Coordinates of C-alpha atoms and ligand atoms in Angstrom, one line a residue:
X1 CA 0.0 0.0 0.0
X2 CA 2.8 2.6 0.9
X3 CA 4.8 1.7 -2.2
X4 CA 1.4 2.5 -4.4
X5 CA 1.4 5.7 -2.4
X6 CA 5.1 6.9 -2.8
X7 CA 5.1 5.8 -6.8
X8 CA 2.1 7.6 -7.2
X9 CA 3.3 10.9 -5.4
X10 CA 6.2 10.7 -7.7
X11 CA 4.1 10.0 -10.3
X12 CA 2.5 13.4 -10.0
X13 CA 5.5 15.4 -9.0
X14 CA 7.3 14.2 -12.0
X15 CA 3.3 15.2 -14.1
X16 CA 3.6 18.7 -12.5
X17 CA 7.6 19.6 -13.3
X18 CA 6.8 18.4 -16.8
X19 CA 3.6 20.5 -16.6
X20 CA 5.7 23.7 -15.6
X21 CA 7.7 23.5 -19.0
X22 CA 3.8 22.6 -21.1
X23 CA 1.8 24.8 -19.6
X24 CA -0.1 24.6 -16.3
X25 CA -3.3 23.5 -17.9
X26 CA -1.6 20.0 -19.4
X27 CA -1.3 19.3 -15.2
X28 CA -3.2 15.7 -15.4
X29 CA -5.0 16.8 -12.3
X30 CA -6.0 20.1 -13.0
X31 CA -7.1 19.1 -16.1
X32 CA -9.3 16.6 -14.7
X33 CA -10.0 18.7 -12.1
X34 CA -11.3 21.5 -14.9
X35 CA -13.3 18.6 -16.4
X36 CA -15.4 18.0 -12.9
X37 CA -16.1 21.2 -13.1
X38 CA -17.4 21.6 -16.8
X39 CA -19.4 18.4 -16.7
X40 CA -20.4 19.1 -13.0
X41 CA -24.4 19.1 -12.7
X42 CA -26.3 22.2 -11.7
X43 CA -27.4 20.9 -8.2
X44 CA -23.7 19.4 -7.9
X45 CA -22.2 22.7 -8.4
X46 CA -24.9 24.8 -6.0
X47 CA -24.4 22.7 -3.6
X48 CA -21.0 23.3 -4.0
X49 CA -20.9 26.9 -4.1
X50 CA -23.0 26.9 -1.2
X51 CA -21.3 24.4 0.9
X52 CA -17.6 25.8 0.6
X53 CA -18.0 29.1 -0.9
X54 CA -14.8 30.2 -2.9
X55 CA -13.1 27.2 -1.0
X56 CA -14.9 25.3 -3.7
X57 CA -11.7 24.5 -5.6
X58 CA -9.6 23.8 -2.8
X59 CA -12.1 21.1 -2.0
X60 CA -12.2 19.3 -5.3
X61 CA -8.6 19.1 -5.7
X62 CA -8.6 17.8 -2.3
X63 CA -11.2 15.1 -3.1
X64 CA -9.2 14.1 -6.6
X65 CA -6.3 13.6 -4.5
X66 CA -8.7 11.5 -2.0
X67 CA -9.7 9.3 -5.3
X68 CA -6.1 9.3 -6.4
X69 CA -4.6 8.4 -3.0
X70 CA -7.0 5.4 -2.6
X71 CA -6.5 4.0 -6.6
X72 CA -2.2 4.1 -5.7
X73 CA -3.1 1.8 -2.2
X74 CA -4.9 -0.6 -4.3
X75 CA -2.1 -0.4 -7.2
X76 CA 0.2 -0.9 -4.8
X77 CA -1.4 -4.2 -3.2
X78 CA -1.9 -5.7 -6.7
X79 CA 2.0 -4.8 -7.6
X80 CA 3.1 -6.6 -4.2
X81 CA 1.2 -10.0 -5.8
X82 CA 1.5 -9.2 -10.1
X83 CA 4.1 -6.5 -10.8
X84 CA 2.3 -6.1 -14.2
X85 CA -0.9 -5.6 -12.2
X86 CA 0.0 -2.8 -10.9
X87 CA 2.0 -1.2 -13.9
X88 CA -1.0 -2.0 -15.9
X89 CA -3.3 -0.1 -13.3
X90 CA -0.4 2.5 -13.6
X91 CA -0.9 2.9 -16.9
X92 CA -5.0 3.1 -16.7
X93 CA -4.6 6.4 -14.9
X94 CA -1.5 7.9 -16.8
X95 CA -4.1 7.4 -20.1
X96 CA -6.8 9.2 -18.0
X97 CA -4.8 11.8 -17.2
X98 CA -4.0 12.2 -20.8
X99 CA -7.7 12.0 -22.2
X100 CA -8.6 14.7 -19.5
X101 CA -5.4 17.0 -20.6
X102 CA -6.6 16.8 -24.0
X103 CA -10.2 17.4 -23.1
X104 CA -8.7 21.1 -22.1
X105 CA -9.5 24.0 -24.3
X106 CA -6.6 25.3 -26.6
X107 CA -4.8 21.6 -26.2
X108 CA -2.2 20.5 -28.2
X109 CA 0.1 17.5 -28.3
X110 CA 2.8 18.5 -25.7
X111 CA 0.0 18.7 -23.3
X112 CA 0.2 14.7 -23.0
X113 CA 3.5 14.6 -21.9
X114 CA 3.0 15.1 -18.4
X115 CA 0.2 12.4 -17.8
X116 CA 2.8 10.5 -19.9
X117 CA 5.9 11.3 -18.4
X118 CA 4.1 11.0 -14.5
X119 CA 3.1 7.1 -15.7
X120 CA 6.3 6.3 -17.0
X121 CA 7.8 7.5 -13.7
X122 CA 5.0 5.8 -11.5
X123 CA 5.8 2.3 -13.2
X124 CA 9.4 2.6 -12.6
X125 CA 9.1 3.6 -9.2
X126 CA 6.5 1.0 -8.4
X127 CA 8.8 -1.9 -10.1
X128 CA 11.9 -0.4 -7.9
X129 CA 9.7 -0.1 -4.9
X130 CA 8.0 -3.2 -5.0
X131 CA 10.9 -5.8 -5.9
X132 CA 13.3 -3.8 -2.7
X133 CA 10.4 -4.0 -0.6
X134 CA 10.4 -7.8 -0.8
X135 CA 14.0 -8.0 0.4
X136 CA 13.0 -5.5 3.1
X137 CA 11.6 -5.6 6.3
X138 CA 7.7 -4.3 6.5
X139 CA 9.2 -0.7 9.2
X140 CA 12.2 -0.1 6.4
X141 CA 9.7 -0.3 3.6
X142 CA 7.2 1.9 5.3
X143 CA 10.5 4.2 5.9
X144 CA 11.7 4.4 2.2
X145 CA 8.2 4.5 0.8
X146 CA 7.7 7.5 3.0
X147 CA 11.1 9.2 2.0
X148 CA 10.3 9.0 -1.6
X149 CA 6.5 10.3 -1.1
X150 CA 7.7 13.2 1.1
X151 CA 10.4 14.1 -1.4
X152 CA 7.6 13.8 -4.0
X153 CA 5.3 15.9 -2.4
X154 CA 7.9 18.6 -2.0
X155 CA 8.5 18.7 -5.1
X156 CA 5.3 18.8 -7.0
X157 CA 4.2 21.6 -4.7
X158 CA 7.0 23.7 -5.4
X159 CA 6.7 22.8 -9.1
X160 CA 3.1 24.0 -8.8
X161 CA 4.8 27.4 -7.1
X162 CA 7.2 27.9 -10.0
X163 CA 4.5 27.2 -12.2
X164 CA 3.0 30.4 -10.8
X165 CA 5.8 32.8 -10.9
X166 CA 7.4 32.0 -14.3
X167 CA 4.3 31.8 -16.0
X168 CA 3.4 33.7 -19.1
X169 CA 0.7 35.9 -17.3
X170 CA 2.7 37.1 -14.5
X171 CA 5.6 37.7 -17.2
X172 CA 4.3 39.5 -19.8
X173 CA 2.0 41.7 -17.0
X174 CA 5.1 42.8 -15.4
X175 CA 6.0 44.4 -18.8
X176 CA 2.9 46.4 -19.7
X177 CA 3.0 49.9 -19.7
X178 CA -0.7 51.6 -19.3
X179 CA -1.6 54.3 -21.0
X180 CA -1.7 57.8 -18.4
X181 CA -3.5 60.8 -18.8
X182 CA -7.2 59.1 -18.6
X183 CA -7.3 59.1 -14.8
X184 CA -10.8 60.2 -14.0
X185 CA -10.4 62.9 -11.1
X186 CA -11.6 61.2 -7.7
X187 CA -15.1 62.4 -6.5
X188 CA -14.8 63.8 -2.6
X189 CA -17.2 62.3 -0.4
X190 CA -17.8 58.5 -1.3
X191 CA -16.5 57.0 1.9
X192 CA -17.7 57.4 5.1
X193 CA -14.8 55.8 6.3
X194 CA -16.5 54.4 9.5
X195 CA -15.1 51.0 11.0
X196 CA -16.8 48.0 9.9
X197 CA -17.4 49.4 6.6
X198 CA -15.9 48.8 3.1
X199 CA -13.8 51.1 0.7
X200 CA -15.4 52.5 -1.9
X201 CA -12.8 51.4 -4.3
X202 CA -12.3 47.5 -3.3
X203 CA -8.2 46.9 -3.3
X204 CA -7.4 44.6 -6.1
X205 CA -5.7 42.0 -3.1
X206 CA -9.3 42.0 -1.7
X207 CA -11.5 42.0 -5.0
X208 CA -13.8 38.7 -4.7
X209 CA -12.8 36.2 -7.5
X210 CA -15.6 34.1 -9.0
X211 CA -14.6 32.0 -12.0
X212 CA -14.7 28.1 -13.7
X213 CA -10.6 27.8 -13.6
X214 CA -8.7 25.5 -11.8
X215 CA -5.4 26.8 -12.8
X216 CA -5.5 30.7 -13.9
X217 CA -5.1 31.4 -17.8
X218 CA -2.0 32.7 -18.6
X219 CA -1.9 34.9 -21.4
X220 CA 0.7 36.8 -23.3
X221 CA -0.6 40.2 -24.0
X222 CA 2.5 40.0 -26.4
X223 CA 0.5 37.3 -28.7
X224 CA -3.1 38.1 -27.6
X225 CA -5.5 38.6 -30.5
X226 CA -9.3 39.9 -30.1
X227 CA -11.0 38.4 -32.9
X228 CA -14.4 41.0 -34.0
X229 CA -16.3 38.1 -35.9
X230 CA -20.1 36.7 -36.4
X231 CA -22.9 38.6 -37.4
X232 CA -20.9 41.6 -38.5
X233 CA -20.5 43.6 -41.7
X234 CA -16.4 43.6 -41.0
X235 CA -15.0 41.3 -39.1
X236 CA -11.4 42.2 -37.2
X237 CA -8.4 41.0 -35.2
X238 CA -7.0 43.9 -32.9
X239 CA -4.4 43.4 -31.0
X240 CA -2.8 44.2 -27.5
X241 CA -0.5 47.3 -28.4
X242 CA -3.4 48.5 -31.2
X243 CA -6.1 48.1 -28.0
X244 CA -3.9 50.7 -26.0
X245 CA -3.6 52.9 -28.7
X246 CA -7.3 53.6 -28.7
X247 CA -9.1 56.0 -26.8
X248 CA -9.0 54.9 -23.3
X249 CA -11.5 56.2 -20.5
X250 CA -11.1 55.3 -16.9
X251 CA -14.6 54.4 -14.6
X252 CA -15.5 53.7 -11.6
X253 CA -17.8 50.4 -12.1
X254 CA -19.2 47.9 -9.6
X255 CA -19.1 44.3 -10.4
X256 CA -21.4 41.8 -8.8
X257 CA -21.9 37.7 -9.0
X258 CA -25.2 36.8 -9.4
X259 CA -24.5 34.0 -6.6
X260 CA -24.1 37.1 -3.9
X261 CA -26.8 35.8 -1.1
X262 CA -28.5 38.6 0.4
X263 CA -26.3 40.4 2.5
X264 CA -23.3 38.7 0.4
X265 CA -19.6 39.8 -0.1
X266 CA -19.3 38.7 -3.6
X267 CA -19.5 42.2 -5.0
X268 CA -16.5 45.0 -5.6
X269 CA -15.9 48.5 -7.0
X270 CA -12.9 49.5 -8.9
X271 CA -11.6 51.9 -11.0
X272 CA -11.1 50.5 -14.5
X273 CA -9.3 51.7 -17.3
X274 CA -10.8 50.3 -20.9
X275 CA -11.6 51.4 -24.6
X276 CA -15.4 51.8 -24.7
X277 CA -17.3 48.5 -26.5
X278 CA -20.1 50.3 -28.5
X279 CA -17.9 52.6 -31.0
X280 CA -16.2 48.9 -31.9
X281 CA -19.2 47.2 -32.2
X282 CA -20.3 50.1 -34.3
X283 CA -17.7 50.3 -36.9
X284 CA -17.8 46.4 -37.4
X285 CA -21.5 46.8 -38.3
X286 CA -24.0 45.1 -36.2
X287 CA -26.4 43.1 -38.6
X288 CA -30.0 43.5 -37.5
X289 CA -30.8 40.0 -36.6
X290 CA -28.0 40.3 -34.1
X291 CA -29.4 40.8 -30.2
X292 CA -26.6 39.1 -28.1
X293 CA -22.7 39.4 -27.6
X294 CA -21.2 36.4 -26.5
X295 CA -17.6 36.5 -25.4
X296 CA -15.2 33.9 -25.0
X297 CA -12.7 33.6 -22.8
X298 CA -8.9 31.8 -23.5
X299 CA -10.2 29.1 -21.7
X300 CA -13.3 28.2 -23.2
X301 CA -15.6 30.2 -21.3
X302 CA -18.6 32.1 -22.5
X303 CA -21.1 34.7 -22.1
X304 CA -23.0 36.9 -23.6
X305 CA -24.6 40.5 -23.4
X306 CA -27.7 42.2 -25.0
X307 CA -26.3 43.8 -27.6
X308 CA -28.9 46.7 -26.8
X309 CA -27.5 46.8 -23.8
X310 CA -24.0 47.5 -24.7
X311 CA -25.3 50.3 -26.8
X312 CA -27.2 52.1 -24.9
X313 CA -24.9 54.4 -24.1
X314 CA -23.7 52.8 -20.6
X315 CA -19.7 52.7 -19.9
X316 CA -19.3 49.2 -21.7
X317 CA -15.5 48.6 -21.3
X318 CA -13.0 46.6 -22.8
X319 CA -10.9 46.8 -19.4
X320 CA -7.1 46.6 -19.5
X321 CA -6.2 48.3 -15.9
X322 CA -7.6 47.7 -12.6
X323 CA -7.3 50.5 -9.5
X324 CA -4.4 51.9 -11.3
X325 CA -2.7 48.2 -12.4
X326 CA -2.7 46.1 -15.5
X327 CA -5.2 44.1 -14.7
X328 CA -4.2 41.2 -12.2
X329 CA -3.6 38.0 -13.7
X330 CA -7.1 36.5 -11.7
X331 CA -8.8 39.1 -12.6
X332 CA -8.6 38.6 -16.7
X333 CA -5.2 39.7 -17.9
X334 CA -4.8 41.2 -20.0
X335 CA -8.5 42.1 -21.4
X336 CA -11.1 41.8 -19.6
X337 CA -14.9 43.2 -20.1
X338 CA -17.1 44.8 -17.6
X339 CA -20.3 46.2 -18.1
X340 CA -22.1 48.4 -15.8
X341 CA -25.5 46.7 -14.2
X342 CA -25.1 43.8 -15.8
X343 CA -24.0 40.8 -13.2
X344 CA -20.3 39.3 -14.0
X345 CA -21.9 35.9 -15.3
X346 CA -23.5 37.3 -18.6
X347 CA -21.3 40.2 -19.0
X348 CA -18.0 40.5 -17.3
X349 CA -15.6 37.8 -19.2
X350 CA -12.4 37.7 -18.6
X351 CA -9.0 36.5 -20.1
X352 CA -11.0 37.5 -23.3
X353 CA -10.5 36.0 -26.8
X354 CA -13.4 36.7 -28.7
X355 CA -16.6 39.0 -29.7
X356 CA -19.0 36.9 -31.7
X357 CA -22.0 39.1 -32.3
X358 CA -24.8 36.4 -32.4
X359 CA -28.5 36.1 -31.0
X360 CA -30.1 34.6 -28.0
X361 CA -31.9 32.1 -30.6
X362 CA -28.1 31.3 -31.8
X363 CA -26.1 30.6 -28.8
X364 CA -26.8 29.2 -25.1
X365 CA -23.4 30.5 -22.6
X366 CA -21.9 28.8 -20.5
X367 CA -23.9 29.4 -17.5
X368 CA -27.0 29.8 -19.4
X369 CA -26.7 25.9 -20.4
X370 CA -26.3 25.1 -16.5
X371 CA -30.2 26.2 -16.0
X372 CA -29.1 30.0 -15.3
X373 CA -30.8 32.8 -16.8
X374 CA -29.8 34.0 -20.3
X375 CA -30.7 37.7 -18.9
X376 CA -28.9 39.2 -16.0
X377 CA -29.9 42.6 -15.0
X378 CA -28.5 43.7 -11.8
X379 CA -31.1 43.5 -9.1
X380 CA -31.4 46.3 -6.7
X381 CA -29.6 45.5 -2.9
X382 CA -28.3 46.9 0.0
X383 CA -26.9 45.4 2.5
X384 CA -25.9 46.3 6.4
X385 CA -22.2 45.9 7.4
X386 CA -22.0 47.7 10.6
X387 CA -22.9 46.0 13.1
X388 CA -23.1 43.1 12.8
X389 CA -23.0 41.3 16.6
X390 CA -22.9 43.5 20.2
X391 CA -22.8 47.3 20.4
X392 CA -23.0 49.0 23.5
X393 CA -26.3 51.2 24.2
X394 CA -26.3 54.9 23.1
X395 CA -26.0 56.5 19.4
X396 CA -24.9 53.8 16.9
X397 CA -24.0 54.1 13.1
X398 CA -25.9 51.6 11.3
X399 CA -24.0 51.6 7.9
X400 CA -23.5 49.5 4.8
X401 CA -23.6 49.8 1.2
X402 CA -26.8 49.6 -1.8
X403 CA -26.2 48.9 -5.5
X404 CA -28.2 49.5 -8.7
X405 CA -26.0 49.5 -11.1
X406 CA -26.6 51.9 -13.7
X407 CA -30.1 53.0 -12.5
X408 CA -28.4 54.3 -9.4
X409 CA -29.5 54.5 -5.8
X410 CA -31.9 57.6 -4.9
X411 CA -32.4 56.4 -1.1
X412 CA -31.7 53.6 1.7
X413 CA -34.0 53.3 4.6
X414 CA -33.4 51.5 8.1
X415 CA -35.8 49.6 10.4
X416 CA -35.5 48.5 13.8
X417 CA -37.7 46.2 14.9
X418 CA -41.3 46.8 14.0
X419 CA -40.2 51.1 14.0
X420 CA -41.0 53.2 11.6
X421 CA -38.5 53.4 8.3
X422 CA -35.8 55.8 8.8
X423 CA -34.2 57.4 5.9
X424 CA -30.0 56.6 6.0
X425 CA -27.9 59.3 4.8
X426 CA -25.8 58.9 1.3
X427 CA -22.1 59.3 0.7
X428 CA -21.6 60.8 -2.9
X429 CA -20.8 58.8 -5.9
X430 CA -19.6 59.9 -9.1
X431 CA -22.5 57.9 -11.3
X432 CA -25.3 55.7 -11.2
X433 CA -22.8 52.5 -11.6
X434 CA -21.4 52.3 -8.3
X435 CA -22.2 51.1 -4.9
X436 CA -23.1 54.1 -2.0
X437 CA -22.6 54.2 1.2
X438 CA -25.0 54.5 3.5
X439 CA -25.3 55.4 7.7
X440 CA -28.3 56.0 9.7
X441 CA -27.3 56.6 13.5
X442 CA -29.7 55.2 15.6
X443 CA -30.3 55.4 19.8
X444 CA -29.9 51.8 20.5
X445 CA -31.7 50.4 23.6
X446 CA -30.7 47.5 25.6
X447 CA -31.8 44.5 24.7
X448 CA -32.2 42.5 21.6
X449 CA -32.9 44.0 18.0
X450 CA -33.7 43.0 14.5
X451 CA -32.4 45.6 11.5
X452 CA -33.2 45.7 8.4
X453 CA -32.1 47.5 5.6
X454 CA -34.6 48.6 1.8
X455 CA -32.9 50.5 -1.2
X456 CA -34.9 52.8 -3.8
X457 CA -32.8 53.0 -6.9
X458 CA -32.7 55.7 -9.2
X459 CA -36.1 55.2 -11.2
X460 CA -38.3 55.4 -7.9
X461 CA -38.8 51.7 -7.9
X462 CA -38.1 50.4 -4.1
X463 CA -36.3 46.8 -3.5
X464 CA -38.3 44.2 -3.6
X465 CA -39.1 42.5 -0.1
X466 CA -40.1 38.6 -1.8
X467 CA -37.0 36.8 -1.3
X468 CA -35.9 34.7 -4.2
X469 CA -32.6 32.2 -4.7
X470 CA -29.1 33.0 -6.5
X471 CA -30.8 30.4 -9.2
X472 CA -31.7 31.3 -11.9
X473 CA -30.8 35.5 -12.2
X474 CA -30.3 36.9 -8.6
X475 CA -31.4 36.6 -4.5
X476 CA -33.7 39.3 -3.6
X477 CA -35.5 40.2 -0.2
X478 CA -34.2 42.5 2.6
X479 CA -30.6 42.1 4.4
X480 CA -31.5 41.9 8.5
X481 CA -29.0 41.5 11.1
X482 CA -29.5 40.9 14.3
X483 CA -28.3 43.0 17.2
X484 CA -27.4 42.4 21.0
X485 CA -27.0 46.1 23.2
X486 CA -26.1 46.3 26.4
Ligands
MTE501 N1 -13.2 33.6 -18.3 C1 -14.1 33.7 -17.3 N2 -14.6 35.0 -17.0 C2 -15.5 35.1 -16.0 C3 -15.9 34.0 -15.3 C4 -15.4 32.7 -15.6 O1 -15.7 31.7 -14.9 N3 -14.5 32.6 -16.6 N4 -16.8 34.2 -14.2 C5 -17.7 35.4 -14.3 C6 -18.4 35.7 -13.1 S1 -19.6 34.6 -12.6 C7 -18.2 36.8 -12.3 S2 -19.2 37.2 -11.1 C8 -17.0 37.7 -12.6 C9 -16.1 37.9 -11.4 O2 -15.0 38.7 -11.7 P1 -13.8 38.8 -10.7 O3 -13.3 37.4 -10.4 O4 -12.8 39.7 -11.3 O5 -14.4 39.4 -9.4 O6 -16.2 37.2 -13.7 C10 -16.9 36.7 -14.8 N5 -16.0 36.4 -15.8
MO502 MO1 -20.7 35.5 -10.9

């Protein structure tokens, strides 16, 4: 059993140095980790979302490791009767491995070699391991088996760490220069700057991250193409250094996941610096049939936009800079799109590839084919982040944040308990596409208290107090916290 163990840890160390030199995608367990994930049924994935949050990943590389961990033990036994057994069983996973890298988008031939060169390595081991073992003792075996896994380990993690830091990604964004002279002049006023309560602008170290990949796509904005193509008068390529030489603006836009639960933390604002969308789309000539953009990412991933949407005159940006950076590398270097009250899953694609104009009829996304809505309108929200727990009796700021992207928010109100509805006061905001602030200071009174928090957006129309799932376009009904004074 140890001897399956310790050839299969080198098995994979050897699969992730060779990966390194491939690329990180041909890793035989991030690649079939990737495939979980795209085959993954609806309820399967939910109930992961829900269960572990953005610790999802984590947990299904653990539980391939689990599955792999318990296929070497038996691989192992049958190499300590048949040697062939074993290889053969060996051999079985080293042609998974190699089916799943191959499965990944953008695959090419080299990305077999590490499922190839990690069962190559296992056999060997396990014919070393298992024909010394037999002239061993059963607490020297357990030793050297141990000796070679922990070696193994070691090394396939920090082959996994390279992996990050020489990667083409974090290479070729270290080199970027952006374009200055857009910065949009900061607007005074749009943080309260109480404790408890978020930035306005959300620090790119602290910007959620909500996407399908296992390992990050790494893309050289040195070879990166946008291809302009589908239902389109004149189709283009542009590329990286012809994007920067457009007109750039710089926004302040807030993105949200349609899987935020009510009073959620899966929503950021940033400042981003793009070339506008609709004077692209424009010049290519939109045929009239044509009512949905879907992108595509450079790893297969997909969404797509109302095209009337992106023309409506709203701050549709291709984005290349984040709070002042290129934009990082897990947040969709080097291109990325981001459309103002649109949620992230039907708008906001990043590592981005390709603009097919297309229709609704035409093309199902990705998430759209996994039971989601094809239409994702931000719904209005608001949400209370201070306090949350005990407070001590006497004047208390209540305060959190409301978003409406692009219609705006025109008021918050606060209730406590069954009381009356108590207009919060606003911090400013330079447009309609941003979060506000909010902070309504209320006399708390020992004891215990329920608040809750309701946002009016920018056309009059109040938030809606029916509480609805993530599934299928966005949670709604009121944020409440619950509040011990004294
Ligand atoms: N390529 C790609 N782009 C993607 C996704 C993805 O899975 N792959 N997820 C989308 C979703 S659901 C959201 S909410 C936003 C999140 O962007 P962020 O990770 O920069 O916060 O990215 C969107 N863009
Ligand atoms: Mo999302």
């Amino acid at each position: 059993m140890a001897v399956g163990l310790a050839a299969a840890a080198g098995a994979l160390a050897i699969a992730e140095l060779v990966a390194v030199w491939v690329r990180p995608e041909s890793s035989p367990v991030l690649a079939a980790g990737s495939a979980v994930i795209d085959a993954a049924p609806h309820w399967l994935k939910d109930f992961a979302v829900r269960a572990f949050g953005t610790a999802d990943k984590p947990v299904l590389l653990g539980v391939i490791y689990l599955v792999l961990a318990g296929y070497a033990a038996a691989v192992g036994l049958l190499a300590a009767r048949r040697l062939w057994l074993g290889q053969a069983g060996v051999a079985l996973l080293g042609l998974a491995g190699v089916l799943f890298a191959l499965g990944r988008p953008g695959a090419g031939p080299a990305d077999v070699l590490p499922a190839v060169a990690g069962s190559v390595a296992g056999a060997w081991l396990l014919a070393v391991l298992a024909t010394r073992t037999k002239e061993m003792e059963g607490r020297r075996t357990l030793l050297v088996a141990g000796a070679v896994a922990g070696v193994a380990v070691l090394t396939g993690a920090g082959a996994r760490a390279w992996s990050g830091v020489r990667s083409a990604g974090t290479r070729s964004r270290a080199q970027v220069k952006l374009p200055s002279g857009a910065a949009m002049p900061a607007v005074e006023g749009t943080d309260l700057k109480l404790p408890g309560l978020p930035s306005f602008v959300t620090p790119n170290d602290e910007f959620y991250r909500i996407d399908t990949a296992l390992s990050i796509p790494q893309v050289d904005a040195e070879t990166w193409r946008l291809k302009l193509r589908g239902m389109v008068d004149r189709p283009r390529t542009i590329t990286f250094a012809e994007l920067l030489a457009m007109p750039m603006v710089e926004r302040d836009i807030t993105l949200t996941c349609v899987s935020n639960e009510v009073g959620g933390p899966l929503i950021g604002n940033a400042r981003w610096l793009g070339v506008p969308l609709a004077p692209l789309l424009r010049e290519a000539g939109i045929h009239p049939a044509a009512d949905q953009l879907v992108m595509r990412s450079s790893d297969g991933w997909t969404c797509g936009s109302p095209v009337a949407t992106l023309l409506d005159g709203r701050d549709a940006l291709l984005a290349v800079g984040m709070n002042g950076q290129p934009l990082p590398i897990e947040h969709g270097f080097p291109v990325r799109v981001v459309v103002p009250g649109l949620y992230g899953y039907v708008s906001a694609c990043k590592w981005l590839a390709e603009l097919e104009v297309s229709s609704f009829a035409e093309f199902d996304a990705y998430w759209v084919r996994r039971g989601w809505s094809a239409q994702g309108p931000i719904k209005t929200s608001s949400r209370i982040d201070t306090p949350r727990g005990r407070v001590r009796a006497g004047p208390v700021q209540v305060a959190g944040v409301a978003w409406a992207q692009h219609r705006g928010i025109a008021k918050v109100e606060v209730q406590v308990g069954d009381g009356p509805w108590q207009e919060a006061r606003l911090a400013a905001v330079p447009s309609s596409d941003t979060w506000r602030q909010w902070v309504h200071t209320w006399e708390a009174t020992p004891g215990e208290h329920r608040i809750r928090v309701r946002a009016t957006d920018g056309t009059g129309q109040v938030q809606t107090t029916a509480r609805a799932p993530v599934a299928p376009d966005g949670a709604t009904g009121l944020h409440e916290v619950s509040v011990r004074v004294g």
